[in-house]
mmCIF file of C-alpha atoms and ligand atoms in Angstrom:
data_model
loop_
_atom_site.group_PDB
_atom_site.id
_atom_site.type_symbol
_atom_site.label_atom_id
_atom_site.label_comp_id
_atom_site.label_asym_id
_atom_site.label_seq_id
_atom_site.Cartn_x
_atom_site.Cartn_y
_atom_site.Cartn_z
ATOM 1 C CA UNK A 1 103.317 79.115 98.164
ATOM 2 C CA UNK A 2 103.246 77.382 101.530
ATOM 3 C CA UNK A 3 102.255 80.201 103.931
ATOM 4 C CA UNK A 4 104.610 78.867 106.568
ATOM 5 C CA UNK A 5 107.577 78.546 104.295
ATOM 6 C CA UNK A 6 110.518 80.539 105.626
ATOM 7 C CA UNK A 7 112.513 81.798 102.674
ATOM 8 C CA UNK A 8 116.241 82.279 102.944
ATOM 9 C CA UNK A 9 117.292 85.377 104.838
ATOM 10 C CA UNK A 10 119.630 87.896 103.318
ATOM 11 C CA UNK A 11 122.799 88.028 105.406
ATOM 12 C CA UNK A 12 123.453 91.339 107.067
ATOM 13 C CA UNK A 13 125.315 92.197 110.231
ATOM 14 C CA UNK A 14 122.805 93.734 112.611
ATOM 15 C CA UNK A 15 123.635 96.458 115.110
ATOM 16 C CA UNK A 16 121.065 96.711 117.891
ATOM 17 C CA UNK A 17 123.142 98.642 120.406
ATOM 18 C CA UNK A 18 123.193 102.271 119.265
ATOM 19 C CA UNK A 19 120.772 104.385 121.287
ATOM 20 C CA UNK A 20 120.122 107.241 118.851
ATOM 21 C CA UNK A 21 118.828 104.658 116.394
ATOM 22 C CA UNK A 22 115.049 104.284 116.159
ATOM 23 C CA UNK A 23 113.491 100.893 116.815
ATOM 24 C CA UNK A 24 111.083 101.412 113.959
ATOM 25 C CA UNK A 25 110.212 103.935 111.272
ATOM 26 C CA UNK A 26 106.963 103.758 109.301
ATOM 27 C CA UNK A 27 106.745 105.209 105.815
ATOM 28 C CA UNK A 28 103.285 106.546 105.164
ATOM 29 C CA UNK A 29 100.334 107.829 107.174
ATOM 30 C CA UNK A 30 97.461 106.038 105.416
ATOM 31 C CA UNK A 31 95.471 103.331 107.165
ATOM 32 C CA UNK A 32 98.259 100.728 106.805
ATOM 33 C CA UNK A 33 100.951 103.002 108.281
ATOM 34 C CA UNK A 34 98.720 104.325 111.063
ATOM 35 C CA UNK A 35 97.577 100.845 112.086
ATOM 36 C CA UNK A 36 101.220 99.771 112.223
ATOM 37 C CA UNK A 37 101.879 102.912 114.312
ATOM 38 C CA UNK A 38 99.103 102.029 116.798
ATOM 39 C CA UNK A 39 100.468 98.509 117.282
ATOM 40 C CA UNK A 40 104.151 99.416 117.516
ATOM 41 C CA UNK A 41 103.375 102.366 119.811
ATOM 42 C CA UNK A 42 101.393 100.104 122.127
ATOM 43 C CA UNK A 43 104.399 97.759 122.120
ATOM 44 C CA UNK A 44 106.394 100.737 123.439
ATOM 45 C CA UNK A 45 108.583 101.005 120.334
ATOM 46 C CA UNK A 46 107.996 104.779 119.911
ATOM 47 C CA UNK A 47 107.497 104.568 116.139
ATOM 48 C CA UNK A 48 108.316 107.494 113.894
ATOM 49 C CA UNK A 49 105.769 107.904 111.076
ATOM 50 C CA UNK A 50 106.914 109.791 107.991
ATOM 51 C CA UNK A 51 103.699 111.260 106.608
ATOM 52 C CA UNK A 52 104.852 111.696 103.006
ATOM 53 C CA UNK A 53 103.357 113.887 100.286
ATOM 54 C CA UNK A 54 99.784 112.859 101.124
ATOM 55 C CA UNK A 55 99.290 112.971 104.914
ATOM 56 C CA UNK A 56 96.509 110.561 105.812
ATOM 57 C CA UNK A 57 96.799 108.751 102.477
ATOM 58 C CA UNK A 58 93.997 108.043 100.036
ATOM 59 C CA UNK A 59 91.196 108.077 102.604
ATOM 60 C CA UNK A 60 91.980 111.715 103.334
ATOM 61 C CA UNK A 61 90.709 112.672 99.850
ATOM 62 C CA UNK A 62 87.457 110.766 99.968
ATOM 63 C CA UNK A 63 84.126 111.493 101.665
ATOM 64 C CA UNK A 64 81.899 108.811 103.157
ATOM 65 C CA UNK A 65 83.424 105.405 103.955
ATOM 66 C CA UNK A 66 80.646 102.895 104.511
ATOM 67 C CA UNK A 67 82.542 99.605 104.579
ATOM 68 C CA UNK A 68 85.005 100.065 107.437
ATOM 69 C CA UNK A 69 83.739 97.826 110.251
ATOM 70 C CA UNK A 70 82.598 99.567 113.405
ATOM 71 C CA UNK A 71 80.877 102.533 111.761
ATOM 72 C CA UNK A 72 77.299 101.429 111.072
ATOM 73 C CA UNK A 73 76.348 104.820 109.622
ATOM 74 C CA UNK A 74 79.665 105.209 107.795
ATOM 75 C CA UNK A 75 82.381 107.742 108.593
ATOM 76 C CA UNK A 76 84.038 110.493 106.578
ATOM 77 C CA UNK A 77 87.455 109.317 105.308
ATOM 78 C CA UNK A 78 89.400 112.265 106.830
ATOM 79 C CA UNK A 79 87.678 111.714 110.200
ATOM 80 C CA UNK A 80 88.563 108.010 110.192
ATOM 81 C CA UNK A 81 92.193 108.909 109.501
ATOM 82 C CA UNK A 82 92.205 111.637 112.166
ATOM 83 C CA UNK A 83 90.915 109.094 114.695
ATOM 84 C CA UNK A 84 93.678 106.636 113.739
ATOM 85 C CA UNK A 85 96.296 109.381 114.124
ATOM 86 C CA UNK A 86 94.995 110.344 117.566
ATOM 87 C CA UNK A 87 94.995 106.690 118.594
ATOM 88 C CA UNK A 88 98.617 106.232 117.465
ATOM 89 C CA UNK A 89 99.809 109.461 119.100
ATOM 90 C CA UNK A 90 98.029 108.585 122.345
ATOM 91 C CA UNK A 91 100.316 105.544 122.690
ATOM 92 C CA UNK A 92 103.498 107.439 121.823
ATOM 93 C CA UNK A 93 103.823 107.467 118.020
ATOM 94 C CA UNK A 94 105.593 110.479 116.560
ATOM 95 C CA UNK A 95 104.395 111.897 113.237
ATOM 96 C CA UNK A 96 106.733 113.852 111.009
ATOM 97 C CA UNK A 97 105.979 115.751 107.798
ATOM 98 C CA UNK A 98 108.725 114.196 105.713
ATOM 99 C CA UNK A 99 109.214 112.134 102.591
ATOM 100 C CA UNK A 100 111.730 109.364 102.013
ATOM 101 C CA UNK A 101 114.164 110.293 99.230
ATOM 102 C CA UNK A 102 116.490 107.315 99.356
ATOM 103 C CA UNK A 103 117.564 104.521 101.650
ATOM 104 C CA UNK A 104 120.593 102.350 102.249
ATOM 105 C CA UNK A 105 119.532 98.767 102.902
ATOM 106 C CA UNK A 106 123.024 97.323 102.587
ATOM 107 C CA UNK A 107 124.092 98.067 106.149
ATOM 108 C CA UNK A 108 122.292 97.900 109.474
ATOM 109 C CA UNK A 109 120.867 100.038 111.101
ATOM 110 C CA UNK A 110 119.213 101.203 107.917
ATOM 111 C CA UNK A 111 119.753 104.819 106.910
ATOM 112 C CA UNK A 112 116.878 106.855 105.557
ATOM 113 C CA UNK A 113 117.579 110.039 103.651
ATOM 114 C CA UNK A 114 114.683 112.463 104.064
ATOM 115 C CA UNK A 115 116.362 115.497 102.512
ATOM 116 C CA UNK A 116 118.333 117.557 105.027
ATOM 117 C CA UNK A 117 118.259 114.798 107.607
ATOM 118 C CA UNK A 118 119.281 111.165 107.902
ATOM 119 C CA UNK A 119 117.355 108.803 110.167
ATOM 120 C CA UNK A 120 118.760 105.503 111.395
ATOM 121 C CA UNK A 121 116.396 102.678 112.197
ATOM 122 C CA UNK A 122 116.581 99.024 113.169
ATOM 123 C CA UNK A 123 113.347 98.167 111.367
ATOM 124 C CA UNK A 124 111.268 99.724 108.650
ATOM 125 C CA UNK A 125 107.596 99.399 107.728
ATOM 126 C CA UNK A 126 106.871 100.513 104.178
ATOM 127 C CA UNK A 127 103.243 101.651 103.906
ATOM 128 C CA UNK A 128 103.666 104.145 101.090
ATOM 129 C CA UNK A 129 100.525 103.143 99.169
ATOM 130 C CA UNK A 130 99.677 103.287 95.501
ATOM 131 C CA UNK A 131 98.195 106.508 94.184
ATOM 132 C CA UNK A 132 95.318 106.296 91.730
ATOM 133 C CA UNK A 133 96.035 107.837 88.325
ATOM 134 C CA UNK A 134 93.763 110.793 87.645
ATOM 135 C CA UNK A 135 93.124 112.843 84.514
ATOM 136 C CA UNK A 136 94.357 115.853 86.488
ATOM 137 C CA UNK A 137 91.633 118.210 85.304
ATOM 138 C CA UNK A 138 90.876 120.937 87.905
ATOM 139 C CA UNK A 139 87.134 120.075 87.772
ATOM 140 C CA UNK A 140 87.911 116.381 88.353
ATOM 141 C CA UNK A 141 90.134 117.138 91.351
ATOM 142 C CA UNK A 142 87.470 119.446 92.821
ATOM 143 C CA UNK A 143 84.858 116.675 92.626
ATOM 144 C CA UNK A 144 86.792 113.735 94.110
ATOM 145 C CA UNK A 145 84.462 112.230 96.699
ATOM 146 C CA UNK A 146 81.491 114.074 95.176
ATOM 147 C CA UNK A 147 80.872 111.788 92.199
ATOM 148 C CA UNK A 148 84.469 111.371 91.025
ATOM 149 C CA UNK A 149 86.134 108.230 92.304
ATOM 150 C CA UNK A 150 88.870 105.753 91.523
ATOM 151 C CA UNK A 151 87.380 102.892 93.506
ATOM 152 C CA UNK A 152 84.256 101.117 92.238
ATOM 153 C CA UNK A 153 84.216 98.658 95.174
ATOM 154 C CA UNK A 154 84.230 101.605 97.578
ATOM 155 C CA UNK A 155 81.839 104.047 95.932
ATOM 156 C CA UNK A 156 79.715 102.150 93.371
ATOM 157 C CA UNK A 157 76.912 101.622 95.889
ATOM 158 C CA UNK A 158 76.300 105.393 96.142
ATOM 159 C CA UNK A 159 75.145 105.479 92.501
ATOM 160 C CA UNK A 160 72.372 102.904 92.525
ATOM 161 C CA UNK A 161 69.836 103.651 89.810
ATOM 162 C CA UNK A 162 72.066 106.344 88.216
ATOM 163 C CA UNK A 163 74.003 106.623 84.943
ATOM 164 C CA UNK A 164 77.763 106.700 85.299
ATOM 165 C CA UNK A 165 80.948 106.840 83.213
ATOM 166 C CA UNK A 166 84.123 104.798 83.505
ATOM 167 C CA UNK A 167 87.362 106.119 82.022
ATOM 168 C CA UNK A 168 89.972 103.752 80.591
ATOM 169 C CA UNK A 169 90.564 100.960 78.132
ATOM 170 C CA UNK A 170 92.453 98.325 80.108
ATOM 171 C CA UNK A 171 91.389 95.380 82.228
ATOM 172 C CA UNK A 172 90.812 97.525 85.339
ATOM 173 C CA UNK A 173 88.396 99.780 83.426
ATOM 174 C CA UNK A 174 86.488 96.733 82.120
ATOM 175 C CA UNK A 175 86.392 95.229 85.602
ATOM 176 C CA UNK A 176 85.120 98.502 87.127
ATOM 177 C CA UNK A 177 82.487 98.899 84.391
ATOM 178 C CA UNK A 178 81.211 95.343 84.828
ATOM 179 C CA UNK A 179 81.122 95.693 88.612
ATOM 180 C CA UNK A 180 79.273 99.017 88.389
ATOM 181 C CA UNK A 181 76.442 97.506 86.304
ATOM 182 C CA UNK A 182 75.195 96.037 89.615
ATOM 183 C CA UNK A 183 74.208 99.551 90.673
ATOM 184 C CA UNK A 184 74.022 101.838 87.643
ATOM 185 C CA UNK A 185 71.245 101.752 85.053
ATOM 186 C CA UNK A 186 73.835 102.515 82.384
ATOM 187 C CA UNK A 187 77.643 102.597 82.313
ATOM 188 C CA UNK A 188 79.410 104.500 79.526
ATOM 189 C CA UNK A 189 82.984 103.370 79.071
ATOM 190 C CA UNK A 190 85.106 106.181 77.627
ATOM 191 C CA UNK A 191 88.427 105.309 76.011
ATOM 192 C CA UNK A 192 90.806 107.889 74.586
ATOM 193 C CA UNK A 193 91.898 105.689 71.678
ATOM 194 C CA UNK A 194 90.156 103.384 69.168
ATOM 195 C CA UNK A 195 92.098 100.412 70.520
ATOM 196 C CA UNK A 196 91.752 98.796 73.944
ATOM 197 C CA UNK A 197 94.582 97.533 76.147
ATOM 198 C CA UNK A 198 92.184 95.146 77.890
ATOM 199 C CA UNK A 199 92.519 91.406 77.419
ATOM 200 C CA UNK A 200 90.222 89.888 74.776
ATOM 201 C CA UNK A 201 88.115 88.054 77.335
ATOM 202 C CA UNK A 202 87.482 91.141 79.513
ATOM 203 C CA UNK A 203 86.746 93.330 76.509
ATOM 204 C CA UNK A 204 84.298 90.801 75.084
ATOM 205 C CA UNK A 205 82.587 90.442 78.433
ATOM 206 C CA UNK A 206 82.133 94.211 78.752
ATOM 207 C CA UNK A 207 81.038 94.600 75.145
ATOM 208 C CA UNK A 208 78.433 91.874 75.511
ATOM 209 C CA UNK A 209 76.899 93.519 78.587
ATOM 210 C CA UNK A 210 73.583 95.237 77.757
ATOM 211 C CA UNK A 211 74.131 98.033 80.329
ATOM 212 C CA UNK A 212 77.586 99.053 79.029
ATOM 213 C CA UNK A 213 78.019 101.468 76.130
ATOM 214 C CA UNK A 214 81.383 102.314 74.580
ATOM 215 C CA UNK A 215 82.746 105.669 73.414
ATOM 216 C CA UNK A 216 86.148 105.492 71.744
ATOM 217 C CA UNK A 217 88.624 108.187 70.611
ATOM 218 C CA UNK A 218 87.013 110.354 73.251
ATOM 219 C CA UNK A 219 88.553 112.457 76.017
ATOM 220 C CA UNK A 220 87.013 114.195 79.014
ATOM 221 C CA UNK A 221 87.570 117.952 78.840
ATOM 222 C CA UNK A 222 85.677 118.901 81.979
ATOM 223 C CA UNK A 223 83.635 117.335 84.743
ATOM 224 C CA UNK A 224 80.445 119.373 85.158
ATOM 225 C CA UNK A 225 78.964 120.202 88.562
ATOM 226 C CA UNK A 226 81.782 121.969 90.439
ATOM 227 C CA UNK A 227 79.452 124.773 91.670
ATOM 228 C CA UNK A 228 76.972 122.242 93.065
ATOM 229 C CA UNK A 229 79.744 119.994 94.492
ATOM 230 C CA UNK A 230 78.037 117.120 92.677
ATOM 231 C CA UNK A 231 78.835 115.558 89.292
ATOM 232 C CA UNK A 232 76.207 116.510 86.723
ATOM 233 C CA UNK A 233 77.882 115.314 83.534
ATOM 234 C CA UNK A 234 81.019 115.283 81.398
ATOM 235 C CA UNK A 235 82.115 117.610 78.633
ATOM 236 C CA UNK A 236 83.679 115.325 76.007
ATOM 237 C CA UNK A 237 85.671 115.751 72.814
ATOM 238 C CA UNK A 238 86.000 113.244 70.004
ATOM 239 C CA UNK A 239 89.713 113.146 69.115
ATOM 240 C CA UNK A 240 89.059 111.996 65.548
ATOM 241 C CA UNK A 241 86.394 114.554 64.553
ATOM 242 C CA UNK A 242 87.018 117.311 67.120
ATOM 243 C CA UNK A 243 83.299 117.288 67.922
ATOM 244 C CA UNK A 244 82.359 118.261 71.470
ATOM 245 C CA UNK A 245 79.429 116.781 73.382
ATOM 246 C CA UNK A 246 77.956 116.552 76.877
ATOM 247 C CA UNK A 247 77.221 113.262 78.618
ATOM 248 C CA UNK A 248 74.829 113.542 81.560
ATOM 249 C CA UNK A 249 76.115 111.204 84.296
ATOM 250 C CA UNK A 250 76.054 111.230 88.096
ATOM 251 C CA UNK A 251 79.537 109.820 88.554
ATOM 252 C CA UNK A 252 82.882 109.332 86.851
ATOM 253 C CA UNK A 253 85.095 106.400 87.843
ATOM 254 C CA UNK A 254 88.735 106.349 86.809
ATOM 255 C CA UNK A 255 89.993 102.982 85.653
ATOM 256 C CA UNK A 256 93.397 104.049 84.392
ATOM 257 C CA UNK A 257 95.499 102.303 86.988
ATOM 258 C CA UNK A 258 97.529 103.086 90.073
ATOM 259 C CA UNK A 259 101.085 104.272 90.644
ATOM 260 C CA UNK A 260 102.803 102.388 93.484
ATOM 261 C CA UNK A 261 104.938 104.740 95.604
ATOM 262 C CA UNK A 262 108.012 102.508 95.628
ATOM 263 C CA UNK A 263 110.503 104.451 93.500
ATOM 264 C CA UNK A 264 112.977 104.739 96.398
ATOM 265 C CA UNK A 265 113.143 100.925 96.489
ATOM 266 C CA UNK A 266 113.876 100.265 92.817
ATOM 267 C CA UNK A 267 116.851 97.906 92.667
ATOM 268 C CA UNK A 268 116.818 97.435 96.458
ATOM 269 C CA UNK A 269 113.733 95.251 96.864
ATOM 270 C CA UNK A 270 111.933 92.799 94.590
ATOM 271 C CA UNK A 271 109.146 94.653 92.786
ATOM 272 C CA UNK A 272 106.628 93.301 90.285
ATOM 273 C CA UNK A 273 106.710 94.634 86.693
ATOM 274 C CA UNK A 274 104.330 97.489 87.636
ATOM 275 C CA UNK A 275 106.441 98.547 90.622
ATOM 276 C CA UNK A 276 104.464 97.015 93.508
ATOM 277 C CA UNK A 277 106.608 95.560 96.313
ATOM 278 C CA UNK A 278 106.581 91.761 96.251
ATOM 279 C CA UNK A 279 106.191 90.224 99.697
ATOM 280 C CA UNK A 280 106.476 86.757 101.151
ATOM 281 C CA UNK A 281 104.160 85.535 103.932
ATOM 282 C CA UNK A 282 102.152 88.759 103.498
ATOM 283 C CA UNK A 283 104.608 91.408 104.685
ATOM 284 C CA UNK A 284 108.235 90.200 104.374
ATOM 285 C CA UNK A 285 110.213 92.093 101.734
ATOM 286 C CA UNK A 286 112.849 90.369 99.622
ATOM 287 C CA UNK A 287 115.769 90.997 97.294
ATOM 288 C CA UNK A 288 116.403 88.271 94.735
ATOM 289 C CA UNK A 289 113.986 86.121 96.727
ATOM 290 C CA UNK A 290 115.875 86.482 100.015
ATOM 291 C CA UNK A 291 114.195 88.170 102.961
ATOM 292 C CA UNK A 292 115.502 91.588 103.963
ATOM 293 C CA UNK A 293 115.723 91.446 107.754
ATOM 294 C CA UNK A 294 113.497 93.901 109.607
ATOM 295 C CA UNK A 295 112.002 95.497 106.487
ATOM 296 C CA UNK A 296 108.287 94.910 105.987
ATOM 297 C CA UNK A 297 105.709 96.216 103.529
ATOM 298 C CA UNK A 298 101.967 96.551 104.049
ATOM 299 C CA UNK A 299 98.873 98.083 102.478
ATOM 300 C CA UNK A 300 98.351 99.070 98.871
ATOM 301 C CA UNK A 301 102.093 99.201 98.119
ATOM 302 C CA UNK A 302 102.143 95.385 98.200
ATOM 303 C CA UNK A 303 98.503 94.678 97.390
ATOM 304 C CA UNK A 304 97.280 95.329 93.888
ATOM 305 C CA UNK A 305 94.324 93.012 94.287
ATOM 306 C CA UNK A 306 92.115 94.163 97.183
ATOM 307 C CA UNK A 307 93.134 97.814 97.775
ATOM 308 C CA UNK A 308 90.768 98.432 100.676
ATOM 309 C CA UNK A 309 91.157 100.365 103.914
ATOM 310 C CA UNK A 310 90.464 97.291 106.016
ATOM 311 C CA UNK A 311 92.950 95.053 104.165
ATOM 312 C CA UNK A 312 95.570 97.820 104.377
ATOM 313 C CA UNK A 313 94.937 98.167 108.115
ATOM 314 C CA UNK A 314 95.083 94.367 108.504
ATOM 315 C CA UNK A 315 98.468 94.066 106.848
ATOM 316 C CA UNK A 316 99.679 97.119 108.834
ATOM 317 C CA UNK A 317 98.918 95.102 111.956
ATOM 318 C CA UNK A 318 100.827 92.082 110.569
ATOM 319 C CA UNK A 319 103.886 94.212 109.747
ATOM 320 C CA UNK A 320 103.865 95.730 113.244
ATOM 321 C CA UNK A 321 103.706 92.292 114.887
ATOM 322 C CA UNK A 322 106.627 91.112 112.713
ATOM 323 C CA UNK A 323 108.639 94.187 113.787
ATOM 324 C CA UNK A 324 108.022 93.330 117.437
ATOM 325 C CA UNK A 325 109.024 89.723 116.821
ATOM 326 C CA UNK A 326 112.160 90.698 114.913
ATOM 327 C CA UNK A 327 113.342 93.126 117.612
ATOM 328 C CA UNK A 328 112.620 90.617 120.342
ATOM 329 C CA UNK A 329 114.557 87.903 118.477
ATOM 330 C CA UNK A 330 117.477 90.340 118.246
ATOM 331 C CA UNK A 331 117.516 91.101 121.949
ATOM 332 C CA UNK A 332 115.620 94.434 122.061
HETATM 333 C C1 FAD B 1 88.613 108.161 96.185
HETATM 334 C C2 FAD B 1 88.888 106.926 97.004
HETATM 335 C C3 FAD B 1 87.877 106.388 97.795
HETATM 336 C C4 FAD B 1 88.122 105.254 98.556
HETATM 337 N N1 FAD B 1 87.122 104.775 99.342
HETATM 338 C C5 FAD B 1 87.326 103.664 100.086
HETATM 339 C C6 FAD B 1 86.278 103.115 100.889
HETATM 340 O O1 FAD B 1 85.167 103.645 100.940
HETATM 341 N N2 FAD B 1 86.566 101.985 101.596
HETATM 342 C C7 FAD B 1 87.764 101.353 101.550
HETATM 343 O O2 FAD B 1 87.957 100.343 102.222
HETATM 344 N N3 FAD B 1 88.775 101.841 100.779
HETATM 345 C C8 FAD B 1 88.578 102.976 100.055
HETATM 346 N N4 FAD B 1 89.579 103.446 99.242
HETATM 347 C C9 FAD B 1 90.846 102.706 99.173
HETATM 348 C C10 FAD B 1 91.701 103.015 100.411
HETATM 349 O O3 FAD B 1 91.771 104.405 100.569
HETATM 350 C C11 FAD B 1 93.090 102.408 100.245
HETATM 351 O O4 FAD B 1 92.991 101.027 100.044
HETATM 352 C C12 FAD B 1 93.924 102.675 101.498
HETATM 353 O O5 FAD B 1 94.000 104.066 101.731
HETATM 354 C C13 FAD B 1 95.331 102.111 101.366
HETATM 355 O O6 FAD B 1 96.025 102.470 102.507
HETATM 356 P P1 FAD B 1 97.616 102.549 102.540
HETATM 357 O O7 FAD B 1 97.957 102.996 103.915
HETATM 358 O O8 FAD B 1 98.184 101.277 102.036
HETATM 359 O O9 FAD B 1 98.040 103.637 101.461
HETATM 360 P P2 FAD B 1 97.620 105.149 101.244
HETATM 361 O O10 FAD B 1 96.319 105.475 101.842
HETATM 362 O O11 FAD B 1 97.811 105.373 99.778
HETATM 363 O O12 FAD B 1 98.732 105.971 102.034
HETATM 364 C C14 FAD B 1 100.057 106.024 101.576
HETATM 365 C C15 FAD B 1 100.852 106.962 102.462
HETATM 366 O O13 FAD B 1 102.234 106.848 102.113
HETATM 367 C C16 FAD B 1 102.817 108.138 102.061
HETATM 368 N N5 FAD B 1 104.012 108.065 101.200
HETATM 369 C C17 FAD B 1 104.090 107.790 99.874
HETATM 370 N N6 FAD B 1 105.382 107.827 99.462
HETATM 371 C C18 FAD B 1 106.132 108.123 100.567
HETATM 372 C C19 FAD B 1 107.520 108.313 100.815
HETATM 373 N N7 FAD B 1 108.427 108.178 99.832
HETATM 374 N N8 FAD B 1 107.920 108.634 102.064
HETATM 375 C C20 FAD B 1 107.018 108.771 103.072
HETATM 376 N N9 FAD B 1 105.685 108.571 102.903
HETATM 377 C C21 FAD B 1 105.262 108.270 101.678
HETATM 378 C C22 FAD B 1 101.692 109.021 101.556
HETATM 379 O O14 FAD B 1 101.933 110.372 101.914
HETATM 380 C C23 FAD B 1 100.507 108.432 102.315
HETATM 381 O O15 FAD B 1 100.427 109.011 103.600
HETATM 382 C C24 FAD B 1 89.387 104.610 98.497
HETATM 383 C C25 FAD B 1 90.400 105.149 97.710
HETATM 384 C C26 FAD B 1 90.170 106.300 96.974
HETATM 385 C C27 FAD B 1 91.283 106.881 96.142
#
């Protein structure tokens, strides 16, 4: 698509006069939402950030982040997020522990239902992210950031020269496994069924790789190493034979997909078949291809390809600048 193409704009009567209405509300307090908060706060728009069920977003559950520019020695994910929050608050952003339940996008100002309260806003930045799917084993949850990860691009480097496992049977698992062979001496791909959901080409590529071994009909029962806060191996069970075994690995990467947090927008905005928000010119949201005025999406909720802190922050900046432009064009 031509990046400068201006798609048709959905017709809605805008009301910019009411003073109890917020200029902008940001859904989500991950790096996309907080970057948008820094920019809109510095533009004096007094943004309200709804923190959602995971304050700080995905970076708040990880440990060392080594690829965010400006931190030559790396920075702990929660510390990076805390810094972004402080920066946003310093310029006047307000953070609220609340979750969007539903929204009315048919009349302006937009009305957000957050449970007992309704918030009216002239513009909205959706930065609600996409949560990685986990196995939800207690041992796995305890070891996230200590050898358990859902992001090979982010954490693969930490396991150079080690043996690791990748869980899943689809294209993302194959992609993660292939990528991880750059660092690991051996990658064991564990799939719960005999069949793979991956495309033929990806499966063949992974199967042909000398560093990748396959285990099928196998499930992880426990991640070993909780006492040491460091993955030592996996306790596995073969679903066909019932036989249990232990696989010594230094890391487990989940490749079983992500869940975009866009349920509140089903039927209201254009989503792709997996539920990610479709955007035009990076951050403009649409319904039936027409732009929804003043509603922007940024970060992992509209980006299934890169899913990085820096790209999320970058699109958070773009959304904030579009909010400023939109309000200015409408006389605020
Ligand atoms: C284990 C792990 C390690 C990672 N390591 C790195 C790394 O080293 N480097 C790197 O660049 N990237 C890393 N990533 C990826 C990075 O964390 C994400 O790309 C980034 O966090 C995306 O930011 P986001 O703001 O779009 O979404 P998220 O961080 O997912 O934040 C989403 C926010 O939206 C909120 N929310 C959701 N639904 C609602 C709702 N209905 N109402 C209100 N709020 C809502 C949530 O509470 C949350 O605050 C890692 C990810 C994981 C899981």
